[in-house]
CSV table of C-alpha atoms in Angstrom, one decimal:
chain,number,residue,atom,x,y,z
A,8,MET,CA,-26.6,-24.3,-5.2
A,9,PRO,CA,-23.0,-23.7,-4.1
A,10,MET,CA,-22.0,-25.4,-0.9
A,11,SER,CA,-21.7,-23.1,2.2
A,12,VAL,CA,-18.3,-22.7,3.7
A,13,GLU,CA,-17.0,-20.2,6.2
A,14,PRO,CA,-13.3,-19.6,7.1
A,15,ARG,CA,-12.6,-20.1,10.8
A,16,ARG,CA,-8.8,-19.6,10.8
A,17,VAL,CA,-6.7,-17.9,8.3
A,18,ALA,CA,-2.9,-17.9,8.0
A,19,MET,CA,-1.6,-14.6,6.6
A,20,ILE,CA,2.0,-14.4,5.4
A,21,SER,CA,3.9,-11.2,5.3
A,22,VAL,CA,7.6,-12.2,5.1
A,23,HIS,CA,9.5,-9.0,4.7
A,24,THR,CA,7.6,-6.6,6.9
A,25,SER,CA,5.5,-6.8,10.1
A,26,PRO,CA,2.1,-5.2,10.6
A,27,LEU,CA,3.5,-4.1,14.0
A,28,GLU,CA,6.1,-1.8,12.3
A,29,GLN,CA,5.5,1.9,11.8
A,30,PRO,CA,4.4,2.6,8.2
A,31,GLY,CA,6.8,5.0,6.4
A,32,THR,CA,10.0,3.5,7.9
A,33,GLY,CA,12.2,0.9,6.1
A,34,ASP,CA,10.0,-1.3,4.0
A,35,ALA,CA,6.8,-0.7,6.0
A,36,GLY,CA,4.1,1.1,4.1
A,37,GLY,CA,0.6,0.6,2.8
A,38,MET,CA,0.9,-3.2,2.8
A,39,ASN,CA,1.5,-3.2,6.6
A,40,VAL,CA,-1.7,-1.2,7.0
A,41,TYR,CA,-3.6,-3.5,4.7
A,42,VAL,CA,-2.5,-6.6,6.6
A,43,ALA,CA,-3.2,-5.2,10.0
A,44,GLU,CA,-6.6,-3.7,9.2
A,45,THR,CA,-8.0,-6.6,7.3
A,46,ALA,CA,-6.8,-9.0,10.0
A,47,LYS,CA,-8.5,-6.9,12.7
A,48,GLN,CA,-11.7,-6.8,10.6
A,49,LEU,CA,-11.7,-10.5,10.1
A,50,ALA,CA,-11.2,-11.1,13.9
A,51,SER,CA,-14.2,-8.8,14.5
A,52,ARG,CA,-16.3,-11.2,12.4
A,53,GLY,CA,-15.1,-14.3,14.4
A,54,VAL,CA,-12.3,-15.4,12.0
A,55,GLU,CA,-9.0,-16.1,13.9
A,56,VAL,CA,-5.9,-14.8,12.0
A,57,ASP,CA,-2.3,-15.8,12.5
A,58,ILE,CA,0.1,-13.4,10.7
A,59,PHE,CA,3.6,-14.9,10.0
A,60,THR,CA,6.4,-12.5,9.5
A,61,ARG,CA,10.2,-12.5,9.8
A,62,ARG,CA,11.8,-11.8,13.2
A,63,THR,CA,14.2,-8.9,12.8
A,64,THR,CA,15.5,-8.4,16.4
A,65,GLY,CA,16.4,-10.7,19.3
A,66,GLU,CA,14.1,-8.7,21.5
A,67,THR,CA,11.1,-9.3,19.2
A,68,PRO,CA,8.7,-11.8,20.9
A,69,VAL,CA,8.0,-15.0,19.2
A,70,GLU,CA,4.3,-14.2,19.4
A,71,ALA,CA,2.4,-10.9,19.9
A,72,GLU,CA,-1.3,-10.2,20.0
A,73,LEU,CA,-2.4,-7.4,17.6
A,74,VAL,CA,-6.0,-7.5,18.9
A,75,PRO,CA,-8.0,-10.4,20.4
A,76,GLY,CA,-8.2,-13.0,17.6
A,77,VAL,CA,-5.1,-11.8,15.7
A,78,ARG,CA,-1.6,-13.2,16.5
A,79,VAL,CA,1.6,-12.0,15.0
A,80,ARG,CA,4.0,-14.9,14.8
A,81,HIS,CA,7.6,-13.9,14.3
A,82,VAL,CA,9.7,-16.5,12.4
A,83,THR,CA,13.5,-16.7,12.8
A,84,SER,CA,15.0,-16.9,9.3
A,85,GLY,CA,18.5,-15.5,8.8
A,86,PRO,CA,20.3,-12.9,10.8
A,87,TYR,CA,18.2,-10.4,12.7
A,88,GLU,CA,20.1,-7.3,11.4
A,89,GLY,CA,21.6,-6.3,8.1
A,90,LEU,CA,19.2,-8.0,5.6
A,91,ALA,CA,17.6,-5.9,3.0
A,92,LYS,CA,14.4,-7.0,1.2
A,93,GLU,CA,16.5,-7.9,-1.8
A,94,ASP,CA,18.4,-10.4,0.4
A,95,LEU,CA,15.3,-12.3,1.6
A,96,PRO,CA,14.9,-14.7,-1.3
A,97,GLY,CA,17.9,-16.6,0.1
A,98,GLN,CA,16.0,-16.9,3.5
A,99,LEU,CA,12.7,-18.3,2.1
A,100,CYS,CA,13.6,-21.9,2.8
A,101,ALA,CA,14.4,-21.0,6.4
A,102,PHE,CA,11.2,-19.0,6.7
A,103,SER,CA,9.1,-21.9,5.2
A,104,ALA,CA,10.7,-24.3,7.6
A,105,GLY,CA,9.8,-22.0,10.5
A,106,ILE,CA,6.1,-21.9,9.4
A,107,MET,CA,6.1,-25.7,9.0
A,108,GLN,CA,7.4,-26.1,12.5
A,109,ALA,CA,4.7,-23.7,13.8
A,110,GLY,CA,2.2,-25.8,12.0
A,111,LEU,CA,3.2,-28.9,14.0
A,112,SER,CA,1.8,-27.3,17.1
A,113,VAL,CA,-1.8,-27.2,15.8
A,114,PRO,CA,-4.1,-29.9,14.3
A,115,GLU,CA,-3.6,-30.7,10.7
A,116,ASP,CA,-6.9,-29.0,9.6
A,117,HIS,CA,-6.3,-25.9,11.8
A,118,TYR,CA,-6.0,-23.4,9.0
A,119,ASP,CA,-8.8,-23.1,6.4
A,120,LEU,CA,-6.9,-20.8,4.0
A,121,VAL,CA,-3.5,-19.1,3.4
A,122,HIS,CA,-3.5,-15.4,2.3
A,123,SER,CA,0.0,-14.3,1.2
A,124,HIS,CA,1.0,-10.7,0.6
A,125,TYR,CA,3.8,-9.7,-1.8
A,126,TRP,CA,5.7,-12.2,-4.0
A,127,LEU,CA,8.1,-13.3,-1.3
A,128,SER,CA,5.2,-14.4,0.9
A,129,GLY,CA,3.5,-16.0,-2.1
A,130,GLN,CA,6.5,-18.3,-2.5
A,131,VAL,CA,6.2,-19.4,1.1
A,132,GLY,CA,2.4,-19.4,1.0
A,133,TRP,CA,2.5,-21.8,-2.1
A,134,LEU,CA,4.4,-24.3,0.0
A,135,ALA,CA,2.3,-23.8,3.2
A,136,ALA,CA,-1.0,-24.1,1.3
A,137,ASP,CA,0.2,-27.3,-0.4
A,138,ARG,CA,1.4,-28.8,2.9
A,139,TRP,CA,-1.9,-28.0,4.7
A,140,ARG,CA,-4.0,-28.9,1.7
A,141,VAL,CA,-5.9,-25.6,1.7
A,142,ALA,CA,-6.5,-22.8,-0.8
A,143,LEU,CA,-3.9,-20.1,-1.5
A,144,VAL,CA,-5.2,-16.5,-1.9
A,145,HIS,CA,-2.5,-14.0,-3.0
A,146,THR,CA,-2.3,-10.2,-3.1
A,147,MET,CA,0.7,-8.8,-5.1
A,148,HIS,CA,0.6,-5.2,-3.7
A,149,THR,CA,3.3,-4.3,-6.3
A,150,MET,CA,4.6,-6.1,-9.3
A,151,ALA,CA,8.1,-6.1,-10.8
A,152,ARG,CA,6.9,-5.8,-14.5
A,153,VAL,CA,4.7,-2.9,-13.7
A,154,LYS,CA,7.4,-1.1,-11.7
A,155,ASN,CA,10.0,-1.7,-14.4
A,156,LEU,CA,7.6,-0.1,-17.0
A,157,HIS,CA,7.5,3.1,-14.9
A,158,LEU,CA,10.9,3.5,-13.4
A,159,ALA,CA,11.9,6.9,-12.0
A,160,GLN,CA,15.1,8.4,-13.4
A,161,GLY,CA,18.1,6.7,-11.8
A,162,ASP,CA,16.0,4.1,-10.0
A,163,ARG,CA,17.1,0.4,-10.1
A,164,PRO,CA,14.9,-2.0,-12.1
A,165,GLU,CA,13.4,-4.9,-10.2
A,166,PRO,CA,15.5,-8.1,-10.8
A,167,ARG,CA,14.6,-10.9,-13.2
A,168,GLY,CA,14.5,-13.3,-10.2
A,169,ARG,CA,11.5,-11.4,-8.8
A,170,GLU,CA,9.7,-11.5,-12.1
A,171,ILE,CA,10.1,-15.2,-12.3
A,172,GLY,CA,9.0,-15.6,-8.7
A,173,GLU,CA,5.9,-13.6,-9.4
A,174,VAL,CA,5.0,-15.7,-12.4
A,175,GLN,CA,5.3,-18.8,-10.3
A,176,VAL,CA,3.0,-17.4,-7.6
A,177,VAL,CA,0.4,-16.3,-10.2
A,178,GLU,CA,0.4,-19.9,-11.5
A,179,ALA,CA,0.2,-21.4,-8.0
A,180,ALA,CA,-2.5,-19.3,-6.4
A,181,ASP,CA,-6.1,-20.4,-6.3
A,182,ARG,CA,-7.2,-16.7,-6.2
A,183,LEU,CA,-5.4,-13.5,-7.0
A,184,ILE,CA,-6.6,-10.3,-5.5
A,185,ALA,CA,-6.1,-7.0,-7.4
A,186,ASN,CA,-6.6,-3.6,-5.8
A,187,THR,CA,-8.2,-2.1,-8.9
A,188,ASP,CA,-9.5,-3.0,-12.4
A,189,ASP,CA,-6.2,-1.7,-13.8
A,190,GLU,CA,-4.2,-4.0,-11.6
A,191,ALA,CA,-6.3,-6.9,-12.6
A,192,ARG,CA,-5.6,-6.1,-16.3
A,193,GLU,CA,-1.9,-6.0,-15.5
A,194,LEU,CA,-2.0,-9.4,-13.9
A,195,ILE,CA,-3.8,-10.8,-17.0
A,196,GLU,CA,-1.8,-9.0,-19.6
A,197,LEU,CA,1.7,-9.0,-18.1
A,198,TYR,CA,1.5,-12.3,-16.1
A,199,ALA,CA,-1.0,-14.4,-18.1
A,200,ALA,CA,-3.3,-14.8,-15.1
A,201,SER,CA,-6.6,-16.4,-15.8
A,202,PRO,CA,-9.3,-13.8,-15.6
A,203,ARG,CA,-11.5,-16.3,-13.7
A,204,ARG,CA,-9.0,-16.4,-10.9
A,205,VAL,CA,-8.6,-12.6,-10.5
A,206,SER,CA,-10.9,-10.7,-8.1
A,207,VAL,CA,-10.9,-7.0,-7.6
A,208,VAL,CA,-11.0,-5.9,-4.0
A,209,PRO,CA,-10.1,-2.2,-3.3
A,210,PRO,CA,-8.2,-1.5,-0.1
A,211,GLY,CA,-9.7,0.6,2.6
A,212,VAL,CA,-9.1,3.5,5.0
A,213,ASP,CA,-9.7,3.7,8.7
A,214,LEU,CA,-12.7,6.0,8.8
A,215,ASP,CA,-12.6,6.3,12.6
A,216,THR,CA,-9.0,7.7,12.6
A,217,PHE,CA,-9.0,9.7,9.3
A,218,THR,CA,-11.8,12.2,9.6
A,219,PRO,CA,-12.3,15.8,8.8
A,220,GLY,CA,-11.2,18.3,11.4
A,221,ASP,CA,-10.2,21.8,12.3
A,222,ARG,CA,-7.3,22.9,10.1
A,223,LEU,CA,-6.2,25.7,12.5
A,224,ALA,CA,-6.3,23.4,15.5
A,225,ALA,CA,-4.3,20.8,13.7
A,226,ARG,CA,-1.6,23.3,12.7
A,227,ARG,CA,-1.5,24.6,16.3
A,228,GLU,CA,-1.0,21.1,17.7
A,229,LEU,CA,1.8,20.4,15.2
A,230,GLY,CA,3.5,23.7,15.7
A,231,LEU,CA,2.9,24.9,12.2
A,232,PRO,CA,2.1,28.4,11.0
A,233,LEU,CA,-1.6,29.1,11.4
A,234,ASP,CA,-1.8,31.1,8.2
A,235,GLY,CA,-0.1,30.5,4.9
A,236,GLU,CA,0.0,27.5,2.6
A,237,LEU,CA,1.1,24.0,3.5
A,238,LEU,CA,1.9,21.3,0.9
A,239,LEU,CA,2.4,17.8,2.2
A,240,PHE,CA,4.0,14.6,0.9
A,241,VAL,CA,3.6,11.4,2.9
A,242,GLY,CA,5.3,8.1,2.1
A,243,ARG,CA,8.6,6.3,1.9
A,244,ILE,CA,11.5,8.3,0.6
A,245,GLN,CA,12.5,6.6,-2.6
A,246,PRO,CA,12.6,7.4,-6.3
A,247,LEU,CA,9.4,5.4,-7.0
A,248,LYS,CA,7.4,7.7,-4.8
A,249,ALA,CA,8.9,10.8,-6.4
A,250,PRO,CA,9.0,13.1,-3.4
A,251,ASP,CA,11.4,15.3,-5.4
A,252,VAL,CA,8.4,16.5,-7.5
A,253,LEU,CA,7.1,18.2,-4.4
A,254,LEU,CA,10.4,20.2,-3.9
A,255,ARG,CA,10.6,21.1,-7.6
A,256,VAL,CA,7.0,22.3,-7.6
A,257,ALA,CA,7.7,24.5,-4.6
A,258,ASP,CA,10.8,25.9,-6.3
A,259,GLU,CA,8.8,26.7,-9.4
A,260,LEU,CA,6.0,28.3,-7.4
A,261,LEU,CA,8.5,30.5,-5.6
A,262,ARG,CA,10.1,31.5,-9.0
A,263,ARG,CA,6.7,32.5,-10.3
A,264,ASP,CA,5.8,34.4,-7.2
A,265,PRO,CA,8.8,35.3,-4.9
A,266,SER,CA,6.4,36.9,-2.4
A,267,ARG,CA,5.0,33.4,-1.7
A,268,ARG,CA,8.1,32.5,0.3
A,269,HIS,CA,6.9,34.0,3.5
A,270,ARG,CA,3.7,32.0,3.5
A,271,LEU,CA,4.7,28.6,2.0
A,272,THR,CA,5.6,25.6,4.0
A,273,VAL,CA,6.5,22.2,2.4
A,274,ALA,CA,6.4,19.1,4.6
A,275,VAL,CA,7.9,15.7,3.7
A,276,LEU,CA,6.8,13.1,6.1
A,277,GLY,CA,8.5,9.7,5.8
A,278,GLY,CA,11.8,7.8,5.9
A,279,PRO,CA,14.3,6.4,3.4
A,280,SER,CA,13.3,3.1,1.9
A,281,GLY,CA,14.3,0.7,-0.9
A,282,SER,CA,16.7,2.3,-3.4
A,283,GLY,CA,16.3,5.6,-1.4
A,284,LEU,CA,18.6,4.1,1.1
A,285,ASP,CA,21.5,4.4,-1.4
A,286,ARG,CA,21.4,8.2,-0.8
A,287,PRO,CA,19.3,8.8,2.3
A,288,HIS,CA,20.0,12.5,2.4
A,289,GLU,CA,19.4,13.2,-1.3
A,290,LEU,CA,16.2,15.0,-0.7
A,291,GLU,CA,17.7,17.4,1.8
A,292,GLU,CA,20.5,18.0,-0.6
A,293,LEU,CA,18.0,18.8,-3.4
A,294,ALA,CA,16.3,21.3,-1.1
A,295,ARG,CA,19.6,23.1,-0.5
A,296,THR,CA,20.5,23.0,-4.1
A,297,LEU,CA,17.2,24.6,-5.1
A,298,GLY,CA,17.6,27.2,-2.4
A,299,ILE,CA,14.2,26.3,-0.7
A,300,ASP,CA,15.5,24.5,2.5
A,301,ASP,CA,14.1,27.5,4.5
A,302,VAL,CA,10.5,26.5,3.6
A,303,VAL,CA,11.0,22.7,3.7
A,304,ARG,CA,10.4,20.5,6.8
A,305,PHE,CA,11.4,16.9,7.0
A,306,VAL,CA,9.4,14.9,9.5
A,307,ARG,CA,9.9,11.3,10.6
A,308,PRO,CA,7.0,8.9,10.3
A,309,VAL,CA,4.4,9.4,13.0
A,310,PRO,CA,1.5,7.3,14.6
A,311,ARG,CA,-1.7,7.4,12.6
A,312,PRO,CA,-3.6,9.8,14.8
A,313,VAL,CA,-0.8,12.3,14.4
A,314,LEU,CA,-0.7,11.6,10.7
A,315,ALA,CA,-4.4,12.4,10.5
A,316,GLN,CA,-3.6,15.8,12.0
A,317,TRP,CA,-0.9,16.4,9.3
A,318,TYR,CA,-3.5,15.7,6.6
A,319,ARG,CA,-6.0,18.1,8.2
A,320,ALA,CA,-3.3,20.8,8.5
A,321,ALA,CA,-2.4,20.6,4.8
A,322,ASP,CA,-3.9,22.7,2.1
A,323,LEU,CA,-3.0,20.0,-0.5
A,324,VAL,CA,-1.5,16.5,-0.4
A,325,LEU,CA,0.7,15.6,-3.3
A,326,VAL,CA,1.0,11.9,-4.4
A,327,PRO,CA,3.4,12.0,-7.4
A,328,SER,CA,4.4,8.3,-7.5
A,329,HIS,CA,5.7,6.7,-10.7
A,330,SER,CA,3.8,3.6,-9.9
A,331,GLU,CA,1.1,2.9,-7.2
A,332,SER,CA,-1.0,-0.2,-6.9
A,333,PHE,CA,-3.7,1.9,-5.1
A,334,GLY,CA,-2.6,4.9,-3.1
A,335,LEU,CA,-3.6,4.7,0.6
A,336,VAL,CA,-2.1,8.1,1.3
A,337,ALA,CA,-4.5,9.6,-1.2
A,338,ILE,CA,-7.5,8.0,0.3
A,339,GLU,CA,-6.4,8.8,3.9
A,340,ALA,CA,-5.9,12.5,3.0
A,341,GLN,CA,-9.3,12.6,1.3
A,342,ALA,CA,-11.0,11.0,4.3
A,343,CYS,CA,-9.6,14.0,6.3
A,344,GLY,CA,-11.1,16.4,3.8
A,345,THR,CA,-7.9,17.5,2.2
A,346,PRO,CA,-7.7,17.7,-1.6
A,347,VAL,CA,-5.1,15.5,-3.4
A,348,VAL,CA,-3.0,16.2,-6.5
A,349,ALA,CA,-1.8,12.9,-7.8
A,350,ALA,CA,-0.1,11.3,-10.7
A,351,ARG,CA,-2.4,9.5,-13.2
A,352,VAL,CA,-0.8,6.1,-12.7
A,353,GLY,CA,-1.8,2.7,-11.4
A,354,GLY,CA,-4.5,2.7,-8.9
A,355,LEU,CA,-4.4,6.5,-8.1
A,356,PRO,CA,-7.3,7.3,-10.5
A,357,THR,CA,-9.5,4.9,-8.5
A,358,ALA,CA,-8.3,6.2,-5.1
A,359,VAL,CA,-8.7,9.8,-6.1
A,360,GLY,CA,-11.8,9.5,-8.3
A,361,GLU,CA,-13.4,12.9,-9.2
A,362,ALA,CA,-12.5,14.3,-5.8
A,363,GLY,CA,-9.0,15.5,-6.6
A,364,VAL,CA,-6.7,16.5,-9.5
A,365,LEU,CA,-4.8,14.0,-11.6
A,366,VAL,CA,-1.6,15.1,-13.5
A,367,ASP,CA,-0.2,13.3,-16.5
A,368,GLY,CA,3.5,12.7,-16.3
A,369,HIS,CA,5.9,14.4,-13.9
A,370,ALA,CA,6.9,17.6,-15.7
A,371,THR,CA,7.4,20.3,-13.0
A,372,SER,CA,5.5,23.0,-14.9
A,373,ASP,CA,2.4,20.8,-15.2
A,374,TRP,CA,2.4,20.0,-11.5
A,375,ALA,CA,3.1,23.6,-10.6
A,376,ASP,CA,0.2,24.7,-12.8
A,377,ALA,CA,-2.2,22.3,-11.0
A,378,VAL,CA,-0.9,23.1,-7.5
A,379,GLY,CA,-0.8,26.8,-8.0
A,380,SER,CA,-4.3,26.9,-9.5
A,381,LEU,CA,-5.7,25.2,-6.4
A,382,LEU,CA,-3.7,27.3,-3.9
A,383,SER,CA,-5.2,30.4,-5.5
A,384,ASP,CA,-8.8,29.1,-5.5
A,385,ALA,CA,-10.0,28.6,-2.0
A,386,PRO,CA,-13.7,27.9,-3.0
A,387,ARG,CA,-12.5,25.1,-5.3
A,388,ARG,CA,-10.3,23.6,-2.6
A,389,LEU,CA,-13.2,23.6,-0.2
A,390,ALA,CA,-15.5,21.9,-2.7
A,391,LEU,CA,-12.9,19.3,-3.5
A,392,GLY,CA,-12.4,18.7,0.2
A,393,SER,CA,-16.2,18.0,0.6
A,394,ASP,CA,-16.2,15.7,-2.4
A,395,ALA,CA,-13.1,13.9,-1.1
A,396,VAL,CA,-14.8,13.0,2.2
A,397,ARG,CA,-17.8,11.5,0.4
A,398,HIS,CA,-15.5,9.6,-2.0
A,399,ALA,CA,-13.3,8.2,0.8
A,400,ALA,CA,-16.4,7.0,2.7
A,401,GLN,CA,-16.9,4.3,0.1
A,402,PHE,CA,-13.5,2.7,1.1
A,403,GLY,CA,-13.9,1.6,4.7
A,404,TRP,CA,-11.9,-1.5,5.7
A,405,GLY,CA,-15.2,-3.2,6.6
A,406,ALA,CA,-16.2,-3.1,2.9
A,407,THR,CA,-12.8,-4.4,1.9
A,408,THR,CA,-13.1,-7.3,4.3
A,409,ASP,CA,-16.6,-8.2,3.2
A,410,ARG,CA,-15.3,-8.6,-0.3
A,411,LEU,CA,-12.2,-10.5,0.9
A,412,LEU,CA,-14.5,-13.0,2.7
A,413,ASP,CA,-16.4,-13.6,-0.5
A,414,VAL,CA,-13.1,-14.4,-2.2
A,415,TYR,CA,-12.1,-16.7,0.7
A,416,ARG,CA,-15.4,-18.6,0.4
A,417,GLN,CA,-15.0,-19.0,-3.3
A,418,ALA,CA,-11.4,-20.3,-3.0
A,419,MET,CA,-12.5,-22.8,-0.3
A,420,ARG,CA,-15.4,-24.1,-2.3
A,421,GLU,CA,-13.3,-24.5,-5.3
A,422,ARG,CA,-10.7,-26.4,-3.3
A,423,ALA,CA,-13.4,-28.6,-1.9
A,424,THR,CA,-15.2,-29.3,-5.2
A,425,GLY,CA,-12.5,-28.9,-7.8
A,426,SER,CA,-14.6,-26.4,-9.7
A,427,THR,CA,-13.8,-22.8,-10.7
A,428,GLU,CA,-16.3,-20.0,-10.1
A,429,THR,CA,-16.4,-16.6,-11.7
A,430,PRO,CA,-15.0,-14.1,-9.1
A,431,VAL,CA,-17.5,-12.2,-7.0
A,432,ASP,CA,-17.6,-8.5,-8.0
A,433,GLU,CA,-15.1,-9.1,-10.8
A,434,ALA,CA,-15.0,-6.4,-13.4
A,435,ARG,CA,-16.8,-8.4,-16.1
A,436,SER,CA,-14.9,-6.6,-18.8
A,437,LEU,CA,-11.8,-8.5,-17.6
A,438,VAL,CA,-13.3,-11.8,-19.0
A,439,GLY,CA,-12.0,-12.2,-22.5
A,440,VAL,CA,-9.1,-9.8,-22.2
A,441,PRO,CA,-6.3,-11.3,-24.4
A,442,THR,CA,-3.5,-12.7,-22.3
A,443,ALA,CA,0.1,-12.3,-23.1
A,444,VAL,CA,2.2,-15.5,-22.7
A,445,ILE,CA,5.3,-14.4,-20.8
A,446,PRO,CA,8.4,-16.4,-21.4
């Protein structure tokens, strides 16, 4: 019988973005939500969590309490301002030194496990786990080789250095967590990960915040037209997320039916990020070029209770990403009872399930057909909205954390005994998938 182990204290590492930052701004996105929500859930189960992240301003406190049992520890590494995510590999040594220094203030066996998020954190987590003689669990969130296979037109490919760094983390981690079966296959096929070390743990959604509600009341609160049609995009403004698809769809719908102009509102909620910072006003320029700027609203990122109102207010939420490891926006919208039209890429088929519409490719005509069909069919939208709520109910953060804890226990047992267990809840079809040896 396997030995019983329970994590008491976990060190989470999120180098490039803090769980305290507003999702949708800069590099803050779904990963921030994932780290914050799983840490809070772990604390509610009696597991103490320290989240190590980079200090980005002189005013940022060295430590901050997210909730009781969860500390965010800000590590000074490099200048506070002016560093893009692409600059951070040069600061990993300083960040690692900061974590090692923090480790001197606690007993040697203080942490039971390290859980790193994104490849930059995996590089640091590799060193920390080795120094503290504990297991390393790693979640990629996004992968360079996957993104480079699905680049948007004009987008920059991920650098070779990131690919190499990811391969190193895959080799070093005791356990790799994939959001979906497809992501697990990508780890195995593109990074030669051992299937026995890959566990599938779908992310979650805050089912207390993202709930169905009154559409008219939400529109009234947000100052939106009470009647008419509202199409919504939520996310970071960058080519990877393809917000331009929403504008091109709106333009095509207006071409097909000019009378729609008086009743159509298109909302883009988010801020520039990544390669989108190269041309931060490109989307506004596109709206003007298409001649639809009169129906488009650009909205800065908002707190989650307000975001839930935007979801409730919308007739449809579009998620046209070129690559998406899961798609938290899709599951949040569905939890609010709003149908989703999404690209059939990455984890979106899992996030959307049968409760929304998936579109192959990014051709404007295909997207306009899907969106136009739903806008003209209120009974179908209503049925999809009901299905969406039921589908999203399966993805609470509590369920995610239960599965994370199973992975933690496995990793700790393996570290203690030197054996390797088959991952809990692993898609069994993954075992035996041919691996590609990547040079």
